[in-house]
mmCIF file with all atom_site columns, C-alpha atoms and ligand atoms in Angstrom:
data_model
loop_
_atom_site.group_PDB
_atom_site.id
_atom_site.type_symbol
_atom_site.label_atom_id
_atom_site.label_alt_id
_atom_site.label_comp_id
_atom_site.label_asym_id
_atom_site.label_entity_id
_atom_site.label_seq_id
_atom_site.pdbx_PDB_ins_code
_atom_site.Cartn_x
_atom_site.Cartn_y
_atom_site.Cartn_z
_atom_site.occupancy
_atom_site.B_iso_or_equiv
_atom_site.pdbx_formal_charge
_atom_site.auth_seq_id
_atom_site.auth_comp_id
_atom_site.auth_asym_id
_atom_site.auth_atom_id
_atom_site.pdbx_PDB_model_num
ATOM   1   C CA  . MET A 1 1   ? 133.164 193.128 111.575 1.00 0.00 ? 1   MET A CA  1
ATOM   2   C CA  . HIS A 1 2   ? 132.889 191.171 109.035 1.00 0.00 ? 2   HIS A CA  1
ATOM   3   C CA  . VAL A 1 3   ? 128.971 190.510 107.367 1.00 0.00 ? 3   VAL A CA  1
ATOM   4   C CA  . VAL A 1 4   ? 127.877 186.621 106.983 1.00 0.00 ? 4   VAL A CA  1
ATOM   5   C CA  . GLU A 1 5   ? 125.814 185.663 104.462 1.00 0.00 ? 5   GLU A CA  1
ATOM   6   C CA  . VAL A 1 6   ? 123.895 182.508 104.252 1.00 0.00 ? 6   VAL A CA  1
ATOM   7   C CA  . ARG A 1 7   ? 122.754 181.130 100.845 1.00 0.00 ? 7   ARG A CA  1
ATOM   8   C CA  . PRO A 1 8   ? 121.825 178.238 99.294  1.00 0.00 ? 8   PRO A CA  1
ATOM   9   C CA  . ALA A 1 9   ? 125.519 177.165 97.786  1.00 0.00 ? 9   ALA A CA  1
ATOM   10  C CA  . ARG A 1 10  ? 126.124 177.357 94.065  1.00 0.00 ? 10  ARG A CA  1
ATOM   11  C CA  . PRO A 1 11  ? 129.343 175.971 92.211  1.00 0.00 ? 11  PRO A CA  1
ATOM   12  C CA  . GLU A 1 12  ? 131.607 178.186 92.454  1.00 0.00 ? 12  GLU A CA  1
ATOM   13  C CA  . ASP A 1 13  ? 132.177 177.709 96.482  1.00 0.00 ? 13  ASP A CA  1
ATOM   14  C CA  . LEU A 1 14  ? 132.761 174.454 96.035  1.00 0.00 ? 14  LEU A CA  1
ATOM   15  C CA  . PRO A 1 15  ? 136.790 174.550 96.201  1.00 0.00 ? 15  PRO A CA  1
ATOM   16  C CA  . GLY A 1 16  ? 136.084 176.384 99.716  1.00 0.00 ? 16  GLY A CA  1
ATOM   17  C CA  . VAL A 1 17  ? 132.832 174.028 101.841 1.00 0.00 ? 17  VAL A CA  1
ATOM   18  C CA  . ALA A 1 18  ? 135.892 171.071 100.425 1.00 0.00 ? 18  ALA A CA  1
ATOM   19  C CA  . ARG A 1 19  ? 139.218 173.026 102.406 1.00 0.00 ? 19  ARG A CA  1
ATOM   20  C CA  . VAL A 1 20  ? 136.131 173.314 105.254 1.00 0.00 ? 20  VAL A CA  1
ATOM   21  C CA  . GLN A 1 21  ? 135.012 170.072 105.614 1.00 0.00 ? 21  GLN A CA  1
ATOM   22  C CA  . VAL A 1 22  ? 138.592 168.274 105.046 1.00 0.00 ? 22  VAL A CA  1
ATOM   23  C CA  . ASP A 1 23  ? 140.175 170.836 107.758 1.00 0.00 ? 23  ASP A CA  1
ATOM   24  C CA  . THR A 1 24  ? 137.305 171.025 110.078 1.00 0.00 ? 24  THR A CA  1
ATOM   25  C CA  . TRP A 1 25  ? 137.547 167.492 110.837 1.00 0.00 ? 25  TRP A CA  1
ATOM   26  C CA  . ARG A 1 26  ? 141.008 166.673 111.315 1.00 0.00 ? 26  ARG A CA  1
ATOM   27  C CA  . ALA A 1 27  ? 141.235 170.039 113.754 1.00 0.00 ? 27  ALA A CA  1
ATOM   28  C CA  . THR A 1 28  ? 138.486 168.224 115.423 1.00 0.00 ? 28  THR A CA  1
ATOM   29  C CA  . TYR A 1 29  ? 138.059 164.898 115.265 1.00 0.00 ? 29  TYR A CA  1
ATOM   30  C CA  . ARG A 1 30  ? 141.648 164.100 115.871 1.00 0.00 ? 30  ARG A CA  1
ATOM   31  C CA  . GLY A 1 31  ? 142.080 162.053 118.538 1.00 0.00 ? 31  GLY A CA  1
ATOM   32  C CA  . VAL A 1 32  ? 138.572 160.802 117.975 1.00 0.00 ? 32  VAL A CA  1
ATOM   33  C CA  . VAL A 1 33  ? 138.822 159.158 113.810 1.00 0.00 ? 33  VAL A CA  1
ATOM   34  C CA  . PRO A 1 34  ? 141.366 157.102 112.796 1.00 0.00 ? 34  PRO A CA  1
ATOM   35  C CA  . GLU A 1 35  ? 144.019 159.220 111.268 1.00 0.00 ? 35  GLU A CA  1
ATOM   36  C CA  . ALA A 1 36  ? 144.601 157.212 108.610 1.00 0.00 ? 36  ALA A CA  1
ATOM   37  C CA  . PHE A 1 37  ? 140.830 158.396 107.946 1.00 0.00 ? 37  PHE A CA  1
ATOM   38  C CA  . LEU A 1 38  ? 141.056 161.985 108.381 1.00 0.00 ? 38  LEU A CA  1
ATOM   39  C CA  . GLU A 1 39  ? 145.230 161.923 106.198 1.00 0.00 ? 39  GLU A CA  1
ATOM   40  C CA  . ALA A 1 40  ? 143.324 160.555 103.125 1.00 0.00 ? 40  ALA A CA  1
ATOM   41  C CA  . MET A 1 41  ? 140.492 162.832 102.791 1.00 0.00 ? 41  MET A CA  1
ATOM   42  C CA  . SER A 1 42  ? 141.916 165.975 100.545 1.00 0.00 ? 42  SER A CA  1
ATOM   43  C CA  . TYR A 1 43  ? 140.182 169.263 99.157  1.00 0.00 ? 43  TYR A CA  1
ATOM   44  C CA  . GLU A 1 44  ? 140.205 167.570 95.693  1.00 0.00 ? 44  GLU A CA  1
ATOM   45  C CA  . GLU A 1 45  ? 138.036 164.625 96.528  1.00 0.00 ? 45  GLU A CA  1
ATOM   46  C CA  . ARG A 1 46  ? 135.660 166.099 98.571  1.00 0.00 ? 46  ARG A CA  1
ATOM   47  C CA  . GLU A 1 47  ? 135.008 168.582 95.739  1.00 0.00 ? 47  GLU A CA  1
ATOM   48  C CA  . THR A 1 48  ? 133.937 166.971 93.581  1.00 0.00 ? 48  THR A CA  1
ATOM   49  C CA  . ARG A 1 49  ? 132.254 164.437 95.173  1.00 0.00 ? 49  ARG A CA  1
ATOM   50  C CA  . TRP A 1 50  ? 130.081 167.650 96.430  1.00 0.00 ? 50  TRP A CA  1
ATOM   51  C CA  . ALA A 1 51  ? 130.043 168.841 92.763  1.00 0.00 ? 51  ALA A CA  1
ATOM   52  C CA  . ARG A 1 52  ? 128.784 165.216 92.228  1.00 0.00 ? 52  ARG A CA  1
ATOM   53  C CA  . THR A 1 53  ? 125.788 165.496 94.637  1.00 0.00 ? 53  THR A CA  1
ATOM   54  C CA  . LEU A 1 54  ? 124.597 168.982 94.402  1.00 0.00 ? 54  LEU A CA  1
ATOM   55  C CA  . ALA A 1 55  ? 124.102 167.849 89.576  1.00 0.00 ? 55  ALA A CA  1
ATOM   56  C CA  . ASP A 1 56  ? 122.651 164.962 90.753  1.00 0.00 ? 56  ASP A CA  1
ATOM   57  C CA  . PRO A 1 57  ? 118.311 165.547 90.574  1.00 0.00 ? 57  PRO A CA  1
ATOM   58  C CA  . GLY A 1 58  ? 117.604 163.025 92.856  1.00 0.00 ? 58  GLY A CA  1
ATOM   59  C CA  . TRP A 1 59  ? 119.771 164.409 95.759  1.00 0.00 ? 59  TRP A CA  1
ATOM   60  C CA  . PRO A 1 60  ? 116.916 164.745 98.365  1.00 0.00 ? 60  PRO A CA  1
ATOM   61  C CA  . GLY A 1 61  ? 119.043 167.312 100.545 1.00 0.00 ? 61  GLY A CA  1
ATOM   62  C CA  . ARG A 1 62  ? 120.716 171.175 100.740 1.00 0.00 ? 62  ARG A CA  1
ATOM   63  C CA  . LEU A 1 63  ? 123.601 172.339 100.475 1.00 0.00 ? 63  LEU A CA  1
ATOM   64  C CA  . LEU A 1 64  ? 124.257 175.818 102.656 1.00 0.00 ? 64  LEU A CA  1
ATOM   65  C CA  . VAL A 1 65  ? 127.602 178.284 102.799 1.00 0.00 ? 65  VAL A CA  1
ATOM   66  C CA  . ALA A 1 66  ? 128.218 181.232 104.995 1.00 0.00 ? 66  ALA A CA  1
ATOM   67  C CA  . GLU A 1 67  ? 130.309 183.395 103.238 1.00 0.00 ? 67  GLU A CA  1
ATOM   68  C CA  . VAL A 1 68  ? 132.825 186.265 104.476 1.00 0.00 ? 68  VAL A CA  1
ATOM   69  C CA  . GLU A 1 69  ? 133.348 189.058 101.605 1.00 0.00 ? 69  GLU A CA  1
ATOM   70  C CA  . GLU A 1 70  ? 136.868 189.275 100.412 1.00 0.00 ? 70  GLU A CA  1
ATOM   71  C CA  . VAL A 1 71  ? 137.131 185.763 102.773 1.00 0.00 ? 71  VAL A CA  1
ATOM   72  C CA  . GLY A 1 72  ? 135.501 183.120 100.761 1.00 0.00 ? 72  GLY A CA  1
ATOM   73  C CA  . VAL A 1 73  ? 133.194 180.644 102.434 1.00 0.00 ? 73  VAL A CA  1
ATOM   74  C CA  . VAL A 1 74  ? 133.627 180.153 106.111 1.00 0.00 ? 74  VAL A CA  1
ATOM   75  C CA  . GLY A 1 75  ? 131.313 177.378 106.811 1.00 0.00 ? 75  GLY A CA  1
ATOM   76  C CA  . PHE A 1 76  ? 128.875 175.336 105.328 1.00 0.00 ? 76  PHE A CA  1
ATOM   77  C CA  . ALA A 1 77  ? 125.452 172.407 106.441 1.00 0.00 ? 77  ALA A CA  1
ATOM   78  C CA  . ALA A 1 78  ? 123.314 169.972 104.764 1.00 0.00 ? 78  ALA A CA  1
ATOM   79  C CA  . LEU A 1 79  ? 120.260 168.973 105.562 1.00 0.00 ? 79  LEU A CA  1
ATOM   80  C CA  . GLY A 1 80  ? 117.757 166.458 104.436 1.00 0.00 ? 80  GLY A CA  1
ATOM   81  C CA  . PRO A 1 81  ? 115.165 164.205 105.416 1.00 0.00 ? 81  PRO A CA  1
ATOM   82  C CA  . ASP A 1 82  ? 115.524 161.701 108.440 1.00 0.00 ? 82  ASP A CA  1
ATOM   83  C CA  . ARG A 1 83  ? 118.055 158.652 107.565 1.00 0.00 ? 83  ARG A CA  1
ATOM   84  C CA  . ASN A 1 84  ? 115.681 156.055 109.366 1.00 0.00 ? 84  ASN A CA  1
ATOM   85  C CA  . SER A 1 85  ? 117.314 157.078 112.712 1.00 0.00 ? 85  SER A CA  1
ATOM   86  C CA  . GLY A 1 86  ? 114.739 155.753 113.949 1.00 0.00 ? 86  GLY A CA  1
ATOM   87  C CA  . PHE A 1 87  ? 113.159 158.401 115.246 1.00 0.00 ? 87  PHE A CA  1
ATOM   88  C CA  . PRO A 1 88  ? 109.590 158.770 112.653 1.00 0.00 ? 88  PRO A CA  1
ATOM   89  C CA  . SER A 1 89  ? 108.225 161.680 114.259 1.00 0.00 ? 89  SER A CA  1
ATOM   90  C CA  . TYR A 1 90  ? 111.684 163.549 113.194 1.00 0.00 ? 90  TYR A CA  1
ATOM   91  C CA  . THR A 1 91  ? 111.358 163.480 109.746 1.00 0.00 ? 91  THR A CA  1
ATOM   92  C CA  . GLY A 1 92  ? 114.190 166.361 109.287 1.00 0.00 ? 92  GLY A CA  1
ATOM   93  C CA  . GLU A 1 93  ? 118.293 166.240 109.761 1.00 0.00 ? 93  GLU A CA  1
ATOM   94  C CA  . LEU A 1 94  ? 121.071 168.964 109.917 1.00 0.00 ? 94  LEU A CA  1
ATOM   95  C CA  . TRP A 1 95  ? 123.468 166.217 108.350 1.00 0.00 ? 95  TRP A CA  1
ATOM   96  C CA  . ALA A 1 96  ? 126.110 168.117 108.244 1.00 0.00 ? 96  ALA A CA  1
ATOM   97  C CA  . LEU A 1 97  ? 127.536 171.820 110.232 1.00 0.00 ? 97  LEU A CA  1
ATOM   98  C CA  . TYR A 1 98  ? 131.027 172.932 109.576 1.00 0.00 ? 98  TYR A CA  1
ATOM   99  C CA  . VAL A 1 99  ? 133.065 176.067 110.717 1.00 0.00 ? 99  VAL A CA  1
ATOM   100 C CA  . LEU A 1 100 ? 136.190 176.377 109.960 1.00 0.00 ? 100 LEU A CA  1
ATOM   101 C CA  . PRO A 1 101 ? 138.031 177.099 113.454 1.00 0.00 ? 101 PRO A CA  1
ATOM   102 C CA  . ALA A 1 102 ? 139.164 180.622 112.521 1.00 0.00 ? 102 ALA A CA  1
ATOM   103 C CA  . TRP A 1 103 ? 135.630 181.414 111.826 1.00 0.00 ? 103 TRP A CA  1
ATOM   104 C CA  . GLN A 1 104 ? 133.909 179.636 115.051 1.00 0.00 ? 104 GLN A CA  1
ATOM   105 C CA  . GLY A 1 105 ? 132.249 180.763 118.346 1.00 0.00 ? 105 GLY A CA  1
ATOM   106 C CA  . GLN A 1 106 ? 131.332 184.421 116.394 1.00 0.00 ? 106 GLN A CA  1
ATOM   107 C CA  . GLY A 1 107 ? 128.084 182.444 115.279 1.00 0.00 ? 107 GLY A CA  1
ATOM   108 C CA  . VAL A 1 108 ? 128.586 181.888 111.641 1.00 0.00 ? 108 VAL A CA  1
ATOM   109 C CA  . GLY A 1 109 ? 127.118 178.252 113.511 1.00 0.00 ? 109 GLY A CA  1
ATOM   110 C CA  . ARG A 1 110 ? 123.900 179.770 114.547 1.00 0.00 ? 110 ARG A CA  1
ATOM   111 C CA  . ALA A 1 111 ? 123.459 181.726 111.435 1.00 0.00 ? 111 ALA A CA  1
ATOM   112 C CA  . LEU A 1 112 ? 123.598 178.226 109.307 1.00 0.00 ? 112 LEU A CA  1
ATOM   113 C CA  . PHE A 1 113 ? 121.815 176.672 112.287 1.00 0.00 ? 113 PHE A CA  1
ATOM   114 C CA  . ALA A 1 114 ? 119.149 178.714 111.819 1.00 0.00 ? 114 ALA A CA  1
ATOM   115 C CA  . GLU A 1 115 ? 118.698 178.698 107.393 1.00 0.00 ? 115 GLU A CA  1
ATOM   116 C CA  . THR A 1 116 ? 118.247 175.467 108.376 1.00 0.00 ? 116 THR A CA  1
ATOM   117 C CA  . VAL A 1 117 ? 116.147 175.674 110.180 1.00 0.00 ? 117 VAL A CA  1
ATOM   118 C CA  . ARG A 1 118 ? 113.741 177.604 107.622 1.00 0.00 ? 118 ARG A CA  1
ATOM   119 C CA  . THR A 1 119 ? 114.562 175.878 105.009 1.00 0.00 ? 119 THR A CA  1
ATOM   120 C CA  . LEU A 1 120 ? 113.529 172.724 106.637 1.00 0.00 ? 120 LEU A CA  1
ATOM   121 C CA  . LEU A 1 121 ? 110.466 174.237 108.293 1.00 0.00 ? 121 LEU A CA  1
ATOM   122 C CA  . ALA A 1 122 ? 109.415 175.755 104.646 1.00 0.00 ? 122 ALA A CA  1
ATOM   123 C CA  . GLN A 1 123 ? 109.934 171.578 103.251 1.00 0.00 ? 123 GLN A CA  1
ATOM   124 C CA  . GLY A 1 124 ? 106.492 170.928 105.776 1.00 0.00 ? 124 GLY A CA  1
ATOM   125 C CA  . HIS A 1 125 ? 109.488 169.649 108.418 1.00 0.00 ? 125 HIS A CA  1
ATOM   126 C CA  . GLY A 1 126 ? 108.784 170.285 111.867 1.00 0.00 ? 126 GLY A CA  1
ATOM   127 C CA  . ARG A 1 127 ? 111.333 168.202 113.812 1.00 0.00 ? 127 ARG A CA  1
ATOM   128 C CA  . MET A 1 128 ? 114.770 167.689 113.016 1.00 0.00 ? 128 MET A CA  1
ATOM   129 C CA  . LEU A 1 129 ? 117.380 165.644 114.394 1.00 0.00 ? 129 LEU A CA  1
ATOM   130 C CA  . VAL A 1 130 ? 120.808 166.001 114.528 1.00 0.00 ? 130 VAL A CA  1
ATOM   131 C CA  . TRP A 1 131 ? 123.236 163.134 114.695 1.00 0.00 ? 131 TRP A CA  1
ATOM   132 C CA  . VAL A 1 132 ? 126.478 163.783 116.219 1.00 0.00 ? 132 VAL A CA  1
ATOM   133 C CA  . LEU A 1 133 ? 129.475 162.513 117.601 1.00 0.00 ? 133 LEU A CA  1
ATOM   134 C CA  . LYS A 1 134 ? 129.297 161.446 121.752 1.00 0.00 ? 134 LYS A CA  1
ATOM   135 C CA  . GLU A 1 135 ? 133.244 162.634 121.496 1.00 0.00 ? 135 GLU A CA  1
ATOM   136 C CA  . ASN A 1 136 ? 132.711 165.859 119.700 1.00 0.00 ? 136 ASN A CA  1
ATOM   137 C CA  . PRO A 1 137 ? 131.779 168.556 123.223 1.00 0.00 ? 137 PRO A CA  1
ATOM   138 C CA  . ARG A 1 138 ? 132.187 171.747 120.649 1.00 0.00 ? 138 ARG A CA  1
ATOM   139 C CA  . GLY A 1 139 ? 129.487 170.211 119.363 1.00 0.00 ? 139 GLY A CA  1
ATOM   140 C CA  . ARG A 1 140 ? 127.280 168.559 121.176 1.00 0.00 ? 140 ARG A CA  1
ATOM   141 C CA  . GLY A 1 141 ? 127.531 172.305 124.024 1.00 0.00 ? 141 GLY A CA  1
ATOM   142 C CA  . PHE A 1 142 ? 126.575 174.429 121.043 1.00 0.00 ? 142 PHE A CA  1
ATOM   143 C CA  . TYR A 1 143 ? 123.437 171.489 120.242 1.00 0.00 ? 143 TYR A CA  1
ATOM   144 C CA  . GLU A 1 144 ? 122.987 171.872 123.520 1.00 0.00 ? 144 GLU A CA  1
ATOM   145 C CA  . ARG A 1 145 ? 123.232 175.584 123.789 1.00 0.00 ? 145 ARG A CA  1
ATOM   146 C CA  . LEU A 1 146 ? 120.474 175.711 121.375 1.00 0.00 ? 146 LEU A CA  1
ATOM   147 C CA  . GLY A 1 147 ? 118.021 173.782 123.418 1.00 0.00 ? 147 GLY A CA  1
ATOM   148 C CA  . GLY A 1 148 ? 118.214 170.389 121.168 1.00 0.00 ? 148 GLY A CA  1
ATOM   149 C CA  . VAL A 1 149 ? 116.530 167.293 123.507 1.00 0.00 ? 149 VAL A CA  1
ATOM   150 C CA  . LEU A 1 150 ? 118.501 163.698 123.530 1.00 0.00 ? 150 LEU A CA  1
ATOM   151 C CA  . LEU A 1 151 ? 117.162 161.753 121.892 1.00 0.00 ? 151 LEU A CA  1
ATOM   152 C CA  . GLY A 1 152 ? 119.040 158.129 122.671 1.00 0.00 ? 152 GLY A CA  1
ATOM   153 C CA  . GLU A 1 153 ? 122.527 157.477 120.607 1.00 0.00 ? 153 GLU A CA  1
ATOM   154 C CA  . ARG A 1 154 ? 123.758 154.610 118.514 1.00 0.00 ? 154 ARG A CA  1
ATOM   155 C CA  . GLU A 1 155 ? 126.914 153.547 117.003 1.00 0.00 ? 155 GLU A CA  1
ATOM   156 C CA  . LEU A 1 156 ? 129.116 154.519 114.071 1.00 0.00 ? 156 LEU A CA  1
ATOM   157 C CA  . GLU A 1 157 ? 130.980 152.676 112.072 1.00 0.00 ? 157 GLU A CA  1
ATOM   158 C CA  . LEU A 1 158 ? 134.058 154.410 110.644 1.00 0.00 ? 158 LEU A CA  1
ATOM   159 C CA  . SER A 1 159 ? 137.127 153.192 108.369 1.00 0.00 ? 159 SER A CA  1
ATOM   160 C CA  . GLY A 1 160 ? 137.273 149.897 111.020 1.00 0.00 ? 160 GLY A CA  1
ATOM   161 C CA  . SER A 1 161 ? 136.130 152.059 113.990 1.00 0.00 ? 161 SER A CA  1
ATOM   162 C CA  . ARG A 1 162 ? 133.452 151.429 116.124 1.00 0.00 ? 162 ARG A CA  1
ATOM   163 C CA  . LEU A 1 163 ? 132.075 154.952 116.832 1.00 0.00 ? 163 LEU A CA  1
ATOM   164 C CA  . LEU A 1 164 ? 128.946 156.516 119.347 1.00 0.00 ? 164 LEU A CA  1
ATOM   165 C CA  . ALA A 1 165 ? 126.759 159.007 118.081 1.00 0.00 ? 165 ALA A CA  1
ATOM   166 C CA  . VAL A 1 166 ? 124.164 161.362 119.876 1.00 0.00 ? 166 VAL A CA  1
ATOM   167 C CA  . ALA A 1 167 ? 121.317 162.575 118.629 1.00 0.00 ? 167 ALA A CA  1
ATOM   168 C CA  . TYR A 1 168 ? 119.343 165.717 119.712 1.00 0.00 ? 168 TYR A CA  1
ATOM   169 C CA  . GLY A 1 169 ? 116.167 166.662 118.368 1.00 0.00 ? 169 GLY A CA  1
ATOM   170 C CA  . PHE A 1 170 ? 114.720 169.734 117.698 1.00 0.00 ? 170 PHE A CA  1
ATOM   171 C CA  . ASP A 1 171 ? 111.224 171.207 117.468 1.00 0.00 ? 171 ASP A CA  1
ATOM   172 C CA  . LEU A 1 172 ? 111.103 174.067 114.753 1.00 0.00 ? 172 LEU A CA  1
ATOM   173 C CA  . GLY A 1 173 ? 108.186 175.007 115.388 1.00 0.00 ? 173 GLY A CA  1
ATOM   174 C CA  . GLU A 1 174 ? 109.766 176.946 118.591 1.00 0.00 ? 174 GLU A CA  1
ATOM   175 C CA  . GLY A 1 175 ? 110.538 179.570 117.388 1.00 0.00 ? 175 GLY A CA  1
ATOM   176 C CA  . ARG A 1 176 ? 113.329 180.292 119.159 1.00 0.00 ? 176 ARG A CA  1
ATOM   177 C CA  . TRP A 1 177 ? 115.884 180.427 116.095 1.00 0.00 ? 177 TRP A CA  1
HETATM 178 N N1  . ACO B 2 .   ? 129.218 174.386 124.735 1.00 0.00 ? 1   ACO B N1  1
HETATM 179 C C1  . ACO B 2 .   ? 128.372 175.463 125.319 1.00 0.00 ? 1   ACO B C1  1
HETATM 180 N N2  . ACO B 2 .   ? 127.932 176.774 124.084 1.00 0.00 ? 1   ACO B N2  1
HETATM 181 C C2  . ACO B 2 .   ? 128.565 176.524 122.911 1.00 0.00 ? 1   ACO B C2  1
HETATM 182 C C3  . ACO B 2 .   ? 129.750 176.220 122.234 1.00 0.00 ? 1   ACO B C3  1
HETATM 183 C C4  . ACO B 2 .   ? 130.116 174.312 123.536 1.00 0.00 ? 1   ACO B C4  1
HETATM 184 N N3  . ACO B 2 .   ? 130.757 174.120 122.681 1.00 0.00 ? 1   ACO B N3  1
HETATM 185 N N4  . ACO B 2 .   ? 130.000 176.300 121.353 1.00 0.00 ? 1   ACO B N4  1
HETATM 186 C C5  . ACO B 2 .   ? 128.697 177.600 120.856 1.00 0.00 ? 1   ACO B C5  1
HETATM 187 N N5  . ACO B 2 .   ? 128.579 177.584 122.108 1.00 0.00 ? 1   ACO B N5  1
HETATM 188 C C6  . ACO B 2 .   ? 126.897 178.759 121.937 1.00 0.00 ? 1   ACO B C6  1
HETATM 189 C C7  . ACO B 2 .   ? 128.098 180.162 121.178 1.00 0.00 ? 1   ACO B C7  1
HETATM 190 O O1  . ACO B 2 .   ? 128.358 180.527 123.087 1.00 0.00 ? 1   ACO B O1  1
HETATM 191 C C8  . ACO B 2 .   ? 126.633 180.561 121.528 1.00 0.00 ? 1   ACO B C8  1
HETATM 192 O O2  . ACO B 2 .   ? 125.454 180.884 121.724 1.00 0.00 ? 1   ACO B O2  1
HETATM 193 P P1  . ACO B 2 .   ? 124.813 182.457 122.376 1.00 0.00 ? 1   ACO B P1  1
HETATM 194 O O3  . ACO B 2 .   ? 124.965 182.651 120.215 1.00 0.00 ? 1   ACO B O3  1
HETATM 195 O O4  . ACO B 2 .   ? 123.925 182.187 122.804 1.00 0.00 ? 1   ACO B O4  1
HETATM 196 O O5  . ACO B 2 .   ? 126.421 183.594 122.163 1.00 0.00 ? 1   ACO B O5  1
HETATM 197 C C9  . ACO B 2 .   ? 126.064 179.277 119.822 1.00 0.00 ? 1   ACO B C9  1
HETATM 198 O O6  . ACO B 2 .   ? 125.824 178.358 121.044 1.00 0.00 ? 1   ACO B O6  1
HETATM 199 C C10 . ACO B 2 .   ? 125.849 179.908 119.016 1.00 0.00 ? 1   ACO B C10 1
HETATM 200 O O7  . ACO B 2 .   ? 127.681 179.554 118.579 1.00 0.00 ? 1   ACO B O7  1
HETATM 201 P P2  . ACO B 2 .   ? 128.196 180.379 117.568 1.00 0.00 ? 1   ACO B P2  1
HETATM 202 O O8  . ACO B 2 .   ? 129.085 180.744 117.581 1.00 0.00 ? 1   ACO B O8  1
HETATM 203 O O9  . ACO B 2 .   ? 127.220 180.651 116.566 1.00 0.00 ? 1   ACO B O9  1
HETATM 204 O O10 . ACO B 2 .   ? 129.111 178.932 116.588 1.00 0.00 ? 1   ACO B O10 1
HETATM 205 P P3  . ACO B 2 .   ? 130.260 178.020 116.385 1.00 0.00 ? 1   ACO B P3  1
HETATM 206 O O11 . ACO B 2 .   ? 130.279 179.109 114.708 1.00 0.00 ? 1   ACO B O11 1
HETATM 207 O O12 . ACO B 2 .   ? 131.562 177.729 117.258 1.00 0.00 ? 1   ACO B O12 1
HETATM 208 O O13 . ACO B 2 .   ? 128.870 177.151 115.502 1.00 0.00 ? 1   ACO B O13 1
HETATM 209 C C11 . ACO B 2 .   ? 129.887 174.805 115.660 1.00 0.00 ? 1   ACO B C11 1
HETATM 210 C C12 . ACO B 2 .   ? 129.378 176.266 116.456 1.00 0.00 ? 1   ACO B C12 1
HETATM 211 C C13 . ACO B 2 .   ? 129.395 174.580 113.895 1.00 0.00 ? 1   ACO B C13 1
HETATM 212 C C14 . ACO B 2 .   ? 129.914 173.475 116.199 1.00 0.00 ? 1   ACO B C14 1
HETATM 213 C C15 . ACO B 2 .   ? 131.121 174.393 115.510 1.00 0.00 ? 1   ACO B C15 1
HETATM 214 O O14 . ACO B 2 .   ? 132.144 174.952 116.578 1.00 0.00 ? 1   ACO B O14 1
HETATM 215 C C16 . ACO B 2 .   ? 131.859 173.650 114.718 1.00 0.00 ? 1   ACO B C16 1
HETATM 216 O O15 . ACO B 2 .   ? 132.420 174.225 113.386 1.00 0.00 ? 1   ACO B O15 1
HETATM 217 N N6  . ACO B 2 .   ? 133.016 172.708 115.391 1.00 0.00 ? 1   ACO B N6  1
HETATM 218 C C17 . ACO B 2 .   ? 133.727 171.899 114.583 1.00 0.00 ? 1   ACO B C17 1
HETATM 219 C C18 . ACO B 2 .   ? 132.918 170.828 114.062 1.00 0.00 ? 1   ACO B C18 1
HETATM 220 C C19 . ACO B 2 .   ? 131.692 169.561 114.667 1.00 0.00 ? 1   ACO B C19 1
HETATM 221 O O16 . ACO B 2 .   ? 131.567 169.596 115.635 1.00 0.00 ? 1   ACO B O16 1
HETATM 222 N N7  . ACO B 2 .   ? 130.714 169.942 114.095 1.00 0.00 ? 1   ACO B N7  1
HETATM 223 C C20 . ACO B 2 .   ? 128.795 169.318 114.699 1.00 0.00 ? 1   ACO B C20 1
HETATM 224 C C21 . ACO B 2 .   ? 129.039 168.032 113.942 1.00 0.00 ? 1   ACO B C21 1
HETATM 225 S S1  . ACO B 2 .   ? 127.457 167.555 114.160 1.00 0.00 ? 1   ACO B S1  1
HETATM 226 C C22 . ACO B 2 .   ? 127.292 166.958 112.776 1.00 0.00 ? 1   ACO B C22 1
HETATM 227 O O17 . ACO B 2 .   ? 127.929 168.139 111.537 1.00 0.00 ? 1   ACO B O17 1
HETATM 228 C C23 . ACO B 2 .   ? 126.197 166.586 111.994 1.00 0.00 ? 1   ACO B C23 1
#
């Protein structure tokens, strides 16, 4: 039985965060997101980008990691204020949630989600939303299982390709997490 610790990211976690991001994107979005975009992703570039983001005093977000002893970072969540998505009562947003494929289905996503909710509640957000690609049944199933209510959909552009995303809303005061 592995013990998973969920906590705010530290600079030394960023190589692990980058690995989770690149490996999980490639495993999840192959055939959905343009192949050229997935191939162009790199650990170094993601690590540099996160380091810059965390060092920016104006960044309104938080980065959380899930760490397993003697394994390292197996998942992360990024969260912050909603980015003007058109649902004004949902003031908080879960920007990203990724768990390494080998660690999925073992409660890590739920633990990161619960800490995301606690963090947003502590910041005064009563509701949050999350955008997930319409063609991501794994992600959608997870958010539906956690009680997300379908709010709407919109088109995104990524690397010249048009993708549909759907939003799920959560009432954070419900206390189910
Ligand atoms: N359908 C139905 N239920 C599900 C699904 C699913 N597809 N996935 C998980 N669940 C349920 C589990 O059975 C569990 O239920 P229980 O606790 O009541 O028994 C609950 O949801 C929590 O499951 P976890 O094991 O904590 O989920 P996991 O660790 O796999 O994390 C996540 C979920 C984050 C979606 C992970 O699978 C992942 O990284 N997937 C690939 C990337 C992805 O799709 N990320 C979300 C993109 S959207 C964004 O980032 C904003």
